C-alpha atoms as an extended CHARMM CRD file, in Angstrom:
* protein
*
       281  EXT
         1         1  MET       CA            -36.7090000000      -32.8010000000      -11.7020000000  PROA      1               0.0000000000
         2         2  LYS       CA            -34.1730000000      -33.0560000000       -8.6860000000  PROA      2               0.0000000000
         3         3  LEU       CA            -31.8650000000      -30.2950000000       -7.6200000000  PROA      3               0.0000000000
         4         4  ASN       CA            -28.7550000000      -32.1330000000       -8.6680000000  PROA      4               0.0000000000
         5         5  ASP       CA            -30.1060000000      -32.8590000000      -12.2030000000  PROA      5               0.0000000000
         6         6  ILE       CA            -31.1050000000      -29.0740000000      -12.5500000000  PROA      6               0.0000000000
         7         7  ILE       CA            -27.4610000000      -28.2300000000      -11.3330000000  PROA      7               0.0000000000
         8         8  ASN       CA            -25.7700000000      -30.3090000000      -13.8140000000  PROA      8               0.0000000000
         9         9  LYS       CA            -28.2260000000      -29.1960000000      -16.6570000000  PROA      9               0.0000000000
        10        10  THR       CA            -27.6000000000      -25.6890000000      -15.8200000000  PROA      10              0.0000000000
        11        11  VAL       CA            -23.6790000000      -25.8440000000      -15.7980000000  PROA      11              0.0000000000
        12        12  ALA       CA            -23.8420000000      -27.7910000000      -18.8720000000  PROA      12              0.0000000000
        13        13  LYS       CA            -25.7170000000      -24.9800000000      -20.6560000000  PROA      13              0.0000000000
        14        14  LEU       CA            -23.5190000000      -22.3290000000      -19.1800000000  PROA      14              0.0000000000
        15        15  ALA       CA            -20.1720000000      -24.0470000000      -19.3240000000  PROA      15              0.0000000000
        16        16  PRO       CA            -19.5860000000      -23.3630000000      -23.3720000000  PROA      16              0.0000000000
        17        17  HSD       CA            -20.0400000000      -19.5430000000      -22.7250000000  PROA      17              0.0000000000
        18        18  TYR       CA            -18.4670000000      -19.0240000000      -19.3270000000  PROA      18              0.0000000000
        19        19  GLY       CA            -16.1880000000      -21.9310000000      -18.8920000000  PROA      19              0.0000000000
        20        20  ASP       CA            -16.6570000000      -24.6730000000      -16.5930000000  PROA      20              0.0000000000
        21        21  SER       CA            -15.5640000000      -23.0770000000      -13.1270000000  PROA      21              0.0000000000
        22        22  GLU       CA            -17.4690000000      -19.8380000000      -13.7180000000  PROA      22              0.0000000000
        23        23  ALA       CA            -20.5500000000      -22.0200000000      -14.9970000000  PROA      23              0.0000000000
        24        24  LYS       CA            -20.5860000000      -23.7650000000      -11.5170000000  PROA      24              0.0000000000
        25        25  TRP       CA            -20.1480000000      -20.4950000000       -9.6230000000  PROA      25              0.0000000000
        26        26  LEU       CA            -22.9720000000      -18.9850000000      -11.5950000000  PROA      26              0.0000000000
        27        27  THR       CA            -25.3270000000      -22.0080000000      -10.9400000000  PROA      27              0.0000000000
        28        28  ARG       CA            -24.7440000000      -21.7920000000       -7.3490000000  PROA      28              0.0000000000
        29        29  THR       CA            -25.4150000000      -18.1640000000       -7.2800000000  PROA      29              0.0000000000
        30        30  ILE       CA            -28.6840000000      -19.0900000000       -9.1660000000  PROA      30              0.0000000000
        31        31  ILE       CA            -29.8090000000      -21.3410000000       -6.7390000000  PROA      31              0.0000000000
        32        32  GLU       CA            -29.0130000000      -19.3890000000       -3.7140000000  PROA      32              0.0000000000
        33        33  HSD       CA            -31.0510000000      -16.5640000000       -4.8090000000  PROA      33              0.0000000000
        34        34  ILE       CA            -34.0440000000      -18.3760000000       -6.0550000000  PROA      34              0.0000000000
        35        35  LYS       CA            -34.2830000000      -20.9630000000       -3.4530000000  PROA      35              0.0000000000
        36        36  GLY       CA            -32.2760000000      -18.9870000000       -0.5570000000  PROA      36              0.0000000000
        37        37  TRP       CA            -30.2980000000      -21.7820000000        0.0680000000  PROA      37              0.0000000000
        38        38  ASN       CA            -26.2360000000      -21.7640000000        0.8690000000  PROA      38              0.0000000000
        39        39  GLN       CA            -23.9250000000      -24.1740000000       -0.2750000000  PROA      39              0.0000000000
        40        40  VAL       CA            -24.5280000000      -26.5450000000        2.6730000000  PROA      40              0.0000000000
        41        41  ASP       CA            -28.3580000000      -26.5310000000        1.9450000000  PROA      41              0.0000000000
        42        42  ILE       CA            -27.5950000000      -27.0460000000       -1.8960000000  PROA      42              0.0000000000
        43        43  LEU       CA            -25.4990000000      -30.0580000000       -0.8670000000  PROA      43              0.0000000000
        44        44  MET       CA            -28.0520000000      -31.3990000000        1.5730000000  PROA      44              0.0000000000
        45        45  ASN       CA            -30.9490000000      -31.1660000000       -0.7810000000  PROA      45              0.0000000000
        46        46  GLY       CA            -29.5990000000      -32.6410000000       -3.9930000000  PROA      46              0.0000000000
        47        47  ASP       CA            -32.3760000000      -35.3700000000       -4.2070000000  PROA      47              0.0000000000
        48        48  LYS       CA            -35.0030000000      -32.8160000000       -3.4490000000  PROA      48              0.0000000000
        49        49  GLU       CA            -37.6440000000      -32.3880000000       -6.4340000000  PROA      49              0.0000000000
        50        50  LEU       CA            -38.0070000000      -28.8910000000       -7.5570000000  PROA      50              0.0000000000
        51        51  SER       CA            -41.0830000000      -27.4510000000       -8.7170000000  PROA      51              0.0000000000
        52        52  GLU       CA            -41.9500000000      -26.3190000000      -12.5240000000  PROA      52              0.0000000000
        53        53  PHE       CA            -42.1210000000      -22.6500000000      -11.0360000000  PROA      53              0.0000000000
        54        54  ILE       CA            -38.7550000000      -22.9230000000       -9.7110000000  PROA      54              0.0000000000
        55        55  ILE       CA            -37.3810000000      -24.6790000000      -12.6420000000  PROA      55              0.0000000000
        56        56  GLY       CA            -39.0430000000      -22.1200000000      -15.1110000000  PROA      56              0.0000000000
        57        57  LYS       CA            -37.2610000000      -19.2690000000      -12.9030000000  PROA      57              0.0000000000
        58        58  ILE       CA            -33.5950000000      -20.9340000000      -13.3320000000  PROA      58              0.0000000000
        59        59  ASP       CA            -34.3200000000      -21.3850000000      -16.9230000000  PROA      59              0.0000000000
        60        60  ASP       CA            -35.3000000000      -17.6060000000      -17.2380000000  PROA      60              0.0000000000
        61        61  VAL       CA            -31.9360000000      -16.4800000000      -15.6940000000  PROA      61              0.0000000000
        62        62  VAL       CA            -30.0320000000      -19.0760000000      -17.6280000000  PROA      62              0.0000000000
        63        63  THR       CA            -31.1110000000      -17.4250000000      -20.8450000000  PROA      63              0.0000000000
        64        64  ARG       CA            -30.3450000000      -13.8150000000      -19.4460000000  PROA      64              0.0000000000
        65        65  LEU       CA            -26.9910000000      -15.0250000000      -18.7910000000  PROA      65              0.0000000000
        66        66  LEU       CA            -26.3240000000      -16.5410000000      -21.9990000000  PROA      66              0.0000000000
        67        67  ASN       CA            -27.4380000000      -13.0110000000      -23.5140000000  PROA      67              0.0000000000
        68        68  ASP       CA            -24.5020000000      -11.6330000000      -21.4090000000  PROA      68              0.0000000000
        69        69  GLU       CA            -26.4120000000       -9.8100000000      -18.6650000000  PROA      69              0.0000000000
        70        70  PRO       CA            -24.4550000000       -9.7200000000      -15.3540000000  PROA      70              0.0000000000
        71        71  VAL       CA            -25.7940000000      -11.9430000000      -12.7210000000  PROA      71              0.0000000000
        72        72  GLN       CA            -25.3120000000       -9.0740000000      -10.4510000000  PROA      72              0.0000000000
        73        73  TYR       CA            -27.9300000000       -6.9710000000      -12.3360000000  PROA      73              0.0000000000
        74        74  ILE       CA            -30.2800000000       -9.9320000000      -12.6960000000  PROA      74              0.0000000000
        75        75  PHE       CA            -30.4560000000      -10.3250000000       -8.9690000000  PROA      75              0.0000000000
        76        76  GLY       CA            -29.8340000000       -6.6910000000       -8.0790000000  PROA      76              0.0000000000
        77        77  ASP       CA            -27.1170000000       -7.3960000000       -5.7280000000  PROA      77              0.0000000000
        78        78  THR       CA            -23.2570000000       -8.2900000000       -5.3550000000  PROA      78              0.0000000000
        79        79  TYR       CA            -21.1020000000       -9.6220000000       -2.5380000000  PROA      79              0.0000000000
        80        80  TRP       CA            -18.1460000000       -7.1770000000       -1.9770000000  PROA      80              0.0000000000
        81        81  TYR       CA            -15.6960000000       -6.1080000000        0.8150000000  PROA      81              0.0000000000
        82        82  GLY       CA            -17.8000000000       -8.2410000000        3.4340000000  PROA      82              0.0000000000
        83        83  MET       CA            -21.2400000000       -6.3240000000        2.3750000000  PROA      83              0.0000000000
        84        84  THR       CA            -24.0880000000       -7.4920000000        0.1950000000  PROA      84              0.0000000000
        85        85  LEU       CA            -24.5470000000       -4.1320000000       -1.9150000000  PROA      85              0.0000000000
        86        86  LYS       CA            -27.3540000000       -3.4200000000       -4.0830000000  PROA      86              0.0000000000
        87        87  VAL       CA            -26.5030000000       -2.8070000000       -7.8160000000  PROA      87              0.0000000000
        88        88  SER       CA            -28.4880000000       -1.9160000000      -10.9430000000  PROA      88              0.0000000000
        89        89  PRO       CA            -27.4990000000       -1.0830000000      -14.6200000000  PROA      89              0.0000000000
        90        90  ASP       CA            -27.0930000000        2.6460000000      -13.4650000000  PROA      90              0.0000000000
        91        91  VAL       CA            -23.9220000000        1.5010000000      -11.4940000000  PROA      91              0.0000000000
        92        92  LEU       CA            -20.9700000000       -0.3180000000      -12.1500000000  PROA      92              0.0000000000
        93        93  ILE       CA            -20.4440000000       -3.4840000000      -10.5070000000  PROA      93              0.0000000000
        94        94  PRO       CA            -17.6700000000       -3.4210000000       -7.6260000000  PROA      94              0.0000000000
        95        95  ARG       CA            -14.3950000000       -5.0980000000       -8.6950000000  PROA      95              0.0000000000
        96        96  PRO       CA            -12.3940000000       -7.0580000000       -6.6840000000  PROA      96              0.0000000000
        97        97  GLU       CA             -9.5340000000       -4.4240000000       -7.7040000000  PROA      97              0.0000000000
        98        98  THR       CA            -11.4870000000       -1.8310000000       -5.8560000000  PROA      98              0.0000000000
        99        99  SER       CA            -11.5520000000       -3.8030000000       -2.5380000000  PROA      99              0.0000000000
       100       100  GLU       CA             -7.7310000000       -3.5780000000       -2.7460000000  PROA      100             0.0000000000
       101       101  LEU       CA             -7.8360000000        0.2460000000       -2.9060000000  PROA      101             0.0000000000
       102       102  VAL       CA            -10.1320000000        0.3080000000        0.1380000000  PROA      102             0.0000000000
       103       103  ASP       CA             -7.5900000000       -2.1270000000        2.0780000000  PROA      103             0.0000000000
       104       104  MET       CA             -4.9520000000        0.3030000000        1.2240000000  PROA      104             0.0000000000
       105       105  ILE       CA             -6.6860000000        3.3150000000        2.5340000000  PROA      105             0.0000000000
       106       106  VAL       CA             -7.7920000000        1.6430000000        5.7140000000  PROA      106             0.0000000000
       107       107  LYS       CA             -4.3090000000        0.4160000000        6.5290000000  PROA      107             0.0000000000
       108       108  ASP       CA             -2.7700000000        3.6690000000        5.7430000000  PROA      108             0.0000000000
       109       109  ASN       CA             -4.8770000000        5.7460000000        7.8450000000  PROA      109             0.0000000000
       110       110  ASN       CA             -5.6830000000        4.7230000000       11.4130000000  PROA      110             0.0000000000
       111       111  ALA       CA             -6.5120000000        8.1670000000       12.8480000000  PROA      111             0.0000000000
       112       112  SER       CA            -10.1190000000        9.1170000000       13.9010000000  PROA      112             0.0000000000
       113       113  ASP       CA            -12.3020000000       11.7680000000       12.8010000000  PROA      113             0.0000000000
       114       114  LEU       CA            -10.7760000000       12.0400000000        9.1870000000  PROA      114             0.0000000000
       115       115  LYS       CA            -12.8280000000       13.8960000000        6.5400000000  PROA      115             0.0000000000
       116       116  VAL       CA            -12.9280000000       12.0200000000        3.3230000000  PROA      116             0.0000000000
       117       117  ILE       CA            -14.6620000000       12.3430000000       -0.2170000000  PROA      117             0.0000000000
       118       118  ASP       CA            -15.1530000000        9.6470000000       -2.7440000000  PROA      118             0.0000000000
       119       119  VAL       CA            -15.2220000000       11.2100000000       -6.3110000000  PROA      119             0.0000000000
       120       120  CYS       CA            -17.2940000000        9.4020000000       -8.7900000000  PROA      120             0.0000000000
       121       121  THR       CA            -19.0400000000        7.1220000000       -5.9700000000  PROA      121             0.0000000000
       122       122  GLY       CA            -21.3810000000        5.2390000000       -8.1900000000  PROA      122             0.0000000000
       123       123  SER       CA            -22.7300000000        2.4810000000       -6.0030000000  PROA      123             0.0000000000
       124       124  GLY       CA            -21.3750000000        3.9430000000       -3.0920000000  PROA      124             0.0000000000
       125       125  CYS       CA            -19.0990000000        0.9440000000       -2.4420000000  PROA      125             0.0000000000
       126       126  ILE       CA            -15.8740000000        2.8640000000       -1.6620000000  PROA      126             0.0000000000
       127       127  ALA       CA            -17.5440000000        5.4850000000        0.4800000000  PROA      127             0.0000000000
       128       128  VAL       CA            -19.5730000000        2.9670000000        2.4110000000  PROA      128             0.0000000000
       129       129  ALA       CA            -16.7510000000        0.6630000000        3.0190000000  PROA      129             0.0000000000
       130       130  LEU       CA            -14.5490000000        3.5740000000        4.3930000000  PROA      130             0.0000000000
       131       131  ALA       CA            -17.2500000000        4.8150000000        6.3690000000  PROA      131             0.0000000000
       132       132  ARG       CA            -17.6960000000        1.4430000000        8.2140000000  PROA      132             0.0000000000
       133       133  ASN       CA            -13.7300000000        0.7320000000        8.4330000000  PROA      133             0.0000000000
       134       134  LEU       CA            -12.3500000000        4.1740000000        9.2280000000  PROA      134             0.0000000000
       135       135  PRO       CA            -12.8340000000        5.2420000000       12.8280000000  PROA      135             0.0000000000
       136       136  PHE       CA            -15.3840000000        8.1190000000       13.2580000000  PROA      136             0.0000000000
       137       137  ALA       CA            -14.7180000000        9.4080000000        9.6400000000  PROA      137             0.0000000000
       138       138  SER       CA            -16.8670000000       12.0650000000        8.0150000000  PROA      138             0.0000000000
       139       139  VAL       CA            -17.5150000000       10.6140000000        4.4610000000  PROA      139             0.0000000000
       140       140  THR       CA            -19.0910000000       12.1180000000        1.3070000000  PROA      140             0.0000000000
       141       141  GLY       CA            -19.8090000000       10.3860000000       -1.9170000000  PROA      141             0.0000000000
       142       142  ILE       CA            -20.1400000000       12.7240000000       -4.9330000000  PROA      142             0.0000000000
       143       143  ASP       CA            -21.5970000000       11.4040000000       -8.3140000000  PROA      143             0.0000000000
       144       144  ILE       CA            -23.0170000000       13.3540000000      -11.3810000000  PROA      144             0.0000000000
       145       145  SER       CA            -25.8880000000       10.4030000000      -11.6770000000  PROA      145             0.0000000000
       146       146  SER       CA            -29.0140000000       10.9160000000       -9.3320000000  PROA      146             0.0000000000
       147       147  LYS       CA            -29.7670000000        7.3630000000      -10.2910000000  PROA      147             0.0000000000
       148       148  ALA       CA            -26.4200000000        6.1220000000       -9.0860000000  PROA      148             0.0000000000
       149       149  LEU       CA            -26.7180000000        8.2950000000       -5.9790000000  PROA      149             0.0000000000
       150       150  ALA       CA            -30.1240000000        6.3530000000       -5.0910000000  PROA      150             0.0000000000
       151       151  ILE       CA            -28.4250000000        3.0630000000       -5.2080000000  PROA      151             0.0000000000
       152       152  ALA       CA            -25.3470000000        4.7060000000       -3.0500000000  PROA      152             0.0000000000
       153       153  LYS       CA            -28.1480000000        5.9560000000       -0.6800000000  PROA      153             0.0000000000
       154       154  GLU       CA            -29.6230000000        2.5360000000       -0.3370000000  PROA      154             0.0000000000
       155       155  ASN       CA            -26.2920000000        0.9900000000        0.1720000000  PROA      155             0.0000000000
       156       156  ALA       CA            -25.5820000000        3.4460000000        2.9940000000  PROA      156             0.0000000000
       157       157  GLU       CA            -28.7630000000        2.7410000000        4.7780000000  PROA      157             0.0000000000
       158       158  ILE       CA            -28.5020000000       -1.1320000000        4.6100000000  PROA      158             0.0000000000
       159       159  GLN       CA            -24.9680000000       -1.0950000000        5.8330000000  PROA      159             0.0000000000
       160       160  LYS       CA            -25.9080000000        1.5690000000        8.6170000000  PROA      160             0.0000000000
       161       161  ALA       CA            -23.1030000000        3.6280000000        7.2050000000  PROA      161             0.0000000000
       162       162  LYS       CA            -23.2280000000        7.3240000000        7.5610000000  PROA      162             0.0000000000
       163       163  VAL       CA            -22.3210000000        8.7570000000        4.2510000000  PROA      163             0.0000000000
       164       164  LYS       CA            -23.3760000000       12.3830000000        2.6400000000  PROA      164             0.0000000000
       165       165  LEU       CA            -24.3240000000       11.9180000000       -0.6660000000  PROA      165             0.0000000000
       166       166  LEU       CA            -24.0510000000       15.0580000000       -3.3910000000  PROA      166             0.0000000000
       167       167  GLN       CA            -25.1030000000       15.3250000000       -7.0410000000  PROA      167             0.0000000000
       168       168  GLN       CA            -22.3620000000       17.3480000000       -8.7520000000  PROA      168             0.0000000000
       169       169  ASP       CA            -20.5570000000       17.0500000000      -12.1130000000  PROA      169             0.0000000000
       170       170  ILE       CA            -16.8820000000       17.2740000000      -11.1310000000  PROA      170             0.0000000000
       171       171  LEU       CA            -16.0960000000       18.1760000000      -14.5760000000  PROA      171             0.0000000000
       172       172  ASP       CA            -17.9940000000       21.5770000000      -13.8920000000  PROA      172             0.0000000000
       173       173  GLU       CA            -15.1800000000       24.4870000000      -13.8670000000  PROA      173             0.0000000000
       174       174  THR       CA            -17.3750000000       26.3970000000      -11.3080000000  PROA      174             0.0000000000
       175       175  TYR       CA            -17.3710000000       23.5980000000       -8.7990000000  PROA      175             0.0000000000
       176       176  SER       CA            -14.6980000000       23.1770000000       -6.0430000000  PROA      176             0.0000000000
       177       177  LEU       CA            -14.2640000000       20.5800000000       -3.4750000000  PROA      177             0.0000000000
       178       178  PRO       CA            -14.5100000000       21.7180000000        0.2990000000  PROA      178             0.0000000000
       179       179  SER       CA            -11.2930000000       22.4210000000        2.0730000000  PROA      179             0.0000000000
       180       180  GLY       CA             -9.7590000000       20.7470000000        5.1640000000  PROA      180             0.0000000000
       181       181  LEU       CA            -10.0050000000       17.3060000000        3.5520000000  PROA      181             0.0000000000
       182       182  ASP       CA             -7.8450000000       14.5010000000        4.6670000000  PROA      182             0.0000000000
       183       183  ILE       CA             -8.1930000000       12.0080000000        2.2380000000  PROA      183             0.0000000000
       184       184  ILE       CA             -9.7990000000       12.1490000000       -1.5170000000  PROA      184             0.0000000000
       185       185  VAL       CA            -10.2340000000        9.0330000000       -3.5400000000  PROA      185             0.0000000000
       186       186  SER       CA            -11.6790000000        8.2720000000       -6.9460000000  PROA      186             0.0000000000
       187       187  ASN       CA            -12.3080000000        5.6600000000       -9.2200000000  PROA      187             0.0000000000
       188       188  PRO       CA            -13.2460000000        7.6180000000      -12.2000000000  PROA      188             0.0000000000
       189       189  PRO       CA            -14.1340000000        6.5580000000      -15.9670000000  PROA      189             0.0000000000
       190       190  TYR       CA            -10.7190000000        5.6730000000      -17.1120000000  PROA      190             0.0000000000
       191       191  ILE       CA            -11.0690000000        3.2920000000      -20.0910000000  PROA      191             0.0000000000
       192       192  ALA       CA            -10.4440000000        4.8270000000      -23.6710000000  PROA      192             0.0000000000
       193       193  GLU       CA            -12.9320000000        4.4100000000      -26.2640000000  PROA      193             0.0000000000
       194       194  ASN       CA            -10.3820000000        2.4600000000      -28.4870000000  PROA      194             0.0000000000
       195       195  GLU       CA            -10.1910000000       -0.4210000000      -25.6570000000  PROA      195             0.0000000000
       196       196  LYS       CA            -13.9820000000       -1.4070000000      -26.3480000000  PROA      196             0.0000000000
       197       197  ARG       CA            -13.1190000000       -3.9270000000      -28.8680000000  PROA      197             0.0000000000
       198       198  SER       CA            -11.1910000000       -5.9800000000      -26.2330000000  PROA      198             0.0000000000
       199       199  MET       CA            -13.8590000000       -5.7190000000      -23.6710000000  PROA      199             0.0000000000
       200       200  ASP       CA            -16.5380000000       -8.4090000000      -22.8830000000  PROA      200             0.0000000000
       201       201  ALA       CA            -19.9830000000       -7.9650000000      -23.9800000000  PROA      201             0.0000000000
       202       202  ASN       CA            -21.4460000000       -8.3610000000      -20.4940000000  PROA      202             0.0000000000
       203       203  VAL       CA            -19.7140000000       -5.0360000000      -19.7420000000  PROA      203             0.0000000000
       204       204  ILE       CA            -20.0710000000       -3.2510000000      -23.1080000000  PROA      204             0.0000000000
       205       205  ASP       CA            -23.8320000000       -3.9770000000      -23.4430000000  PROA      205             0.0000000000
       206       206  HSD       CA            -24.9190000000       -3.7000000000      -19.6210000000  PROA      206             0.0000000000
       207       207  GLU       CA            -22.8840000000       -1.4710000000      -17.5820000000  PROA      207             0.0000000000
       208       208  PRO       CA            -23.0500000000        2.4580000000      -17.6410000000  PROA      208             0.0000000000
       209       209  SER       CA            -20.9000000000        3.8440000000      -20.3250000000  PROA      209             0.0000000000
       210       210  ILE       CA            -20.7670000000        7.1770000000      -18.3420000000  PROA      210             0.0000000000
       211       211  ALA       CA            -18.9680000000        5.3520000000      -15.5130000000  PROA      211             0.0000000000
       212       212  LEU       CA            -16.5830000000        3.7070000000      -17.8620000000  PROA      212             0.0000000000
       213       213  PHE       CA            -15.4000000000        5.4320000000      -20.8700000000  PROA      213             0.0000000000
       214       214  VAL       CA            -13.2760000000        8.4090000000      -21.5980000000  PROA      214             0.0000000000
       215       215  PRO       CA            -12.2900000000       10.1650000000      -25.0090000000  PROA      215             0.0000000000
       216       216  ASP       CA             -9.2990000000        8.5700000000      -26.7420000000  PROA      216             0.0000000000
       217       217  ASP       CA             -7.7110000000       11.9780000000      -26.9940000000  PROA      217             0.0000000000
       218       218  ASP       CA             -8.1320000000       12.8330000000      -23.1830000000  PROA      218             0.0000000000
       219       219  PRO       CA             -8.0310000000        9.8420000000      -21.2820000000  PROA      219             0.0000000000
       220       220  LEU       CA             -6.9940000000       11.5630000000      -18.1140000000  PROA      220             0.0000000000
       221       221  LYS       CA             -9.5200000000       14.3060000000      -18.1250000000  PROA      221             0.0000000000
       222       222  PHE       CA            -11.1290000000       13.1950000000      -14.7900000000  PROA      222             0.0000000000
       223       223  TYR       CA             -7.6220000000       12.6560000000      -13.0710000000  PROA      223             0.0000000000
       224       224  LYS       CA             -6.6900000000       16.0960000000      -14.1780000000  PROA      224             0.0000000000
       225       225  ARG       CA             -9.6390000000       17.9450000000      -13.0100000000  PROA      225             0.0000000000
       226       226  ILE       CA             -9.6370000000       15.9020000000       -9.6440000000  PROA      226             0.0000000000
       227       227  SER       CA             -5.9220000000       16.4410000000       -8.9020000000  PROA      227             0.0000000000
       228       228  ASP       CA             -6.2860000000       20.1540000000       -9.4740000000  PROA      228             0.0000000000
       229       229  LEU       CA             -9.2420000000       20.3840000000       -7.1860000000  PROA      229             0.0000000000
       230       230  SER       CA             -7.3060000000       17.9380000000       -4.6600000000  PROA      230             0.0000000000
       231       231  MET       CA             -4.3700000000       20.2690000000       -4.3320000000  PROA      231             0.0000000000
       232       232  ALA       CA             -6.6120000000       23.1420000000       -3.1890000000  PROA      232             0.0000000000
       233       233  SER       CA             -8.6410000000       21.1230000000       -0.9710000000  PROA      233             0.0000000000
       234       234  LEU       CA             -6.4730000000       18.5310000000        0.9390000000  PROA      234             0.0000000000
       235       235  ASN       CA             -4.9540000000       19.4270000000        4.3580000000  PROA      235             0.0000000000
       236       236  ASP       CA             -1.1640000000       19.3250000000        4.5520000000  PROA      236             0.0000000000
       237       237  ASN       CA             -0.2460000000       15.5130000000        4.5540000000  PROA      237             0.0000000000
       238       238  GLY       CA             -3.6950000000       14.8070000000        3.1680000000  PROA      238             0.0000000000
       239       239  LYS       CA             -3.9030000000       11.9450000000        0.6010000000  PROA      239             0.0000000000
       240       240  LEU       CA             -5.2840000000       11.4910000000       -2.6680000000  PROA      240             0.0000000000
       241       241  TYR       CA             -5.9690000000        7.8650000000       -3.9370000000  PROA      241             0.0000000000
       242       242  TYR       CA             -6.8570000000        6.6200000000       -7.5860000000  PROA      242             0.0000000000
       243       243  GLU       CA             -7.6860000000        3.5850000000       -9.1580000000  PROA      243             0.0000000000
       244       244  ILE       CA             -6.1980000000        3.9210000000      -12.4970000000  PROA      244             0.0000000000
       245       245  ASN       CA             -5.9590000000        2.6150000000      -16.1330000000  PROA      245             0.0000000000
       246       246  PRO       CA             -2.4660000000        0.6890000000      -16.0850000000  PROA      246             0.0000000000
       247       247  LEU       CA             -1.9680000000        1.8480000000      -19.7140000000  PROA      247             0.0000000000
       248       248  TYR       CA             -1.8140000000        5.4530000000      -18.5560000000  PROA      248             0.0000000000
       249       249  ALA       CA              0.1790000000        5.0220000000      -15.4200000000  PROA      249             0.0000000000
       250       250  THR       CA              3.1570000000        6.7560000000      -16.5780000000  PROA      250             0.0000000000
       251       251  ASP       CA              1.2580000000        9.3570000000      -18.2010000000  PROA      251             0.0000000000
       252       252  LEU       CA             -0.7230000000       10.1500000000      -15.1580000000  PROA      252             0.0000000000
       253       253  THR       CA              2.4900000000       10.2750000000      -12.9140000000  PROA      253             0.0000000000
       254       254  GLU       CA              3.9660000000       12.6250000000      -15.1420000000  PROA      254             0.0000000000
       255       255  MET       CA              0.8850000000       14.8420000000      -15.4660000000  PROA      255             0.0000000000
       256       256  MET       CA              0.4900000000       15.0790000000      -11.8030000000  PROA      256             0.0000000000
       257       257  SER       CA              4.3270000000       15.9180000000      -11.4350000000  PROA      257             0.0000000000
       258       258  HSD       CA              3.5830000000       19.0120000000      -13.6060000000  PROA      258             0.0000000000
       259       259  GLN       CA              0.6730000000       20.1250000000      -11.3880000000  PROA      259             0.0000000000
       260       260  GLY       CA              3.0720000000       20.0660000000       -8.5330000000  PROA      260             0.0000000000
       261       261  TRP       CA              2.4660000000       16.7910000000       -6.7820000000  PROA      261             0.0000000000
       262       262  THR       CA              5.6510000000       15.4400000000       -5.3980000000  PROA      262             0.0000000000
       263       263  ASP       CA              4.9530000000       12.4320000000       -3.5490000000  PROA      263             0.0000000000
       264       264  ILE       CA              3.5110000000       10.2960000000       -6.0280000000  PROA      264             0.0000000000
       265       265  GLN       CA              3.6630000000        6.2030000000       -5.9320000000  PROA      265             0.0000000000
       266       266  LEU       CA              1.9460000000        3.5920000000       -8.0140000000  PROA      266             0.0000000000
       267       267  PHE       CA              1.0210000000        0.3270000000       -6.6490000000  PROA      267             0.0000000000
       268       268  LYS       CA              0.1640000000       -3.0550000000       -8.1350000000  PROA      268             0.0000000000
       269       269  ASP       CA             -2.9280000000       -4.8660000000       -7.9870000000  PROA      269             0.0000000000
       270       270  ILE       CA             -3.1940000000       -8.6500000000       -6.9950000000  PROA      270             0.0000000000
       271       271  HSD       CA             -2.4790000000       -9.2860000000      -11.0600000000  PROA      271             0.0000000000
       272       272  GLY       CA              0.6220000000       -7.5310000000      -10.9200000000  PROA      272             0.0000000000
       273       273  LYS       CA             -0.7220000000       -4.3940000000      -12.9010000000  PROA      273             0.0000000000
       274       274  ASN       CA             -0.1430000000       -0.6760000000      -11.8880000000  PROA      274             0.0000000000
       275       275  ARG       CA             -3.5040000000       -0.3120000000      -10.6480000000  PROA      275             0.0000000000
       276       276  PHE       CA             -3.4430000000        2.3660000000       -7.7400000000  PROA      276             0.0000000000
       277       277  LEU       CA             -1.8830000000        5.6520000000       -7.1930000000  PROA      277             0.0000000000
       278       278  ARG       CA             -1.1270000000        7.5110000000       -3.9250000000  PROA      278             0.0000000000
       279       279  ALA       CA             -0.1370000000       11.1190000000       -3.8320000000  PROA      279             0.0000000000
       280       280  ILE       CA              0.4540000000       13.0880000000       -0.4470000000  PROA      280             0.0000000000
       281       281  LYS       CA              0.1680000000       16.6540000000       -0.2790000000  PROA      281             0.0000000000
């Protein structure tokens, strides 16, 4: 069977589940990973006959996609912030919104030798991006999961980014962040359990719950703890950055105000939702 026929067949299988546009993107992604062909190669090889082995591999991926397994986990990587990063079911797949947070931090901070900590680092995407884009910054990533930290370590090595990685439960009351920090950033778990019913199966069934969900009765538990620690650890004029749940933007701002933060600002993402918070000590 020719490549163009396989492409049309694959899109037809995926479109009812994912929609036509995403089905086409997924099909290109499958071909790119299995054949190693970019979009130009795909166009140039449309009449090329594919082996039964390759067709079988494509069909296997389609079956997994129709069972809502994310394509990033199937192939073990994702393209984000100009980098190809390793991912696994032990870490969240980096979102486009999170790249907006990195952009904000990079634009805000052009000094060199800044001391930066990324709390709940997961795949290390934020820490690695900041290490590559802030001049001579000292960057540390903290996470409770040893498996997540293994992925983060691999990403730092592949991207040749100098990132120190530490396993730590940020909610442990005996733990404190080091002093003398210039930037603290966190994209912690922030989705309340009651929001599960409106979420897609590919997230609910495959991405790590520990990195996603917080109790309905305490949705700000991570922010509460990190904000407390940050107040003690940031230098004067140091900055705290969060990715947040828009549903709790007002509650979070009020909570931090009660904690003593005075320069608190909300920022919208590309979809117009309150997605980021910055506070300056």
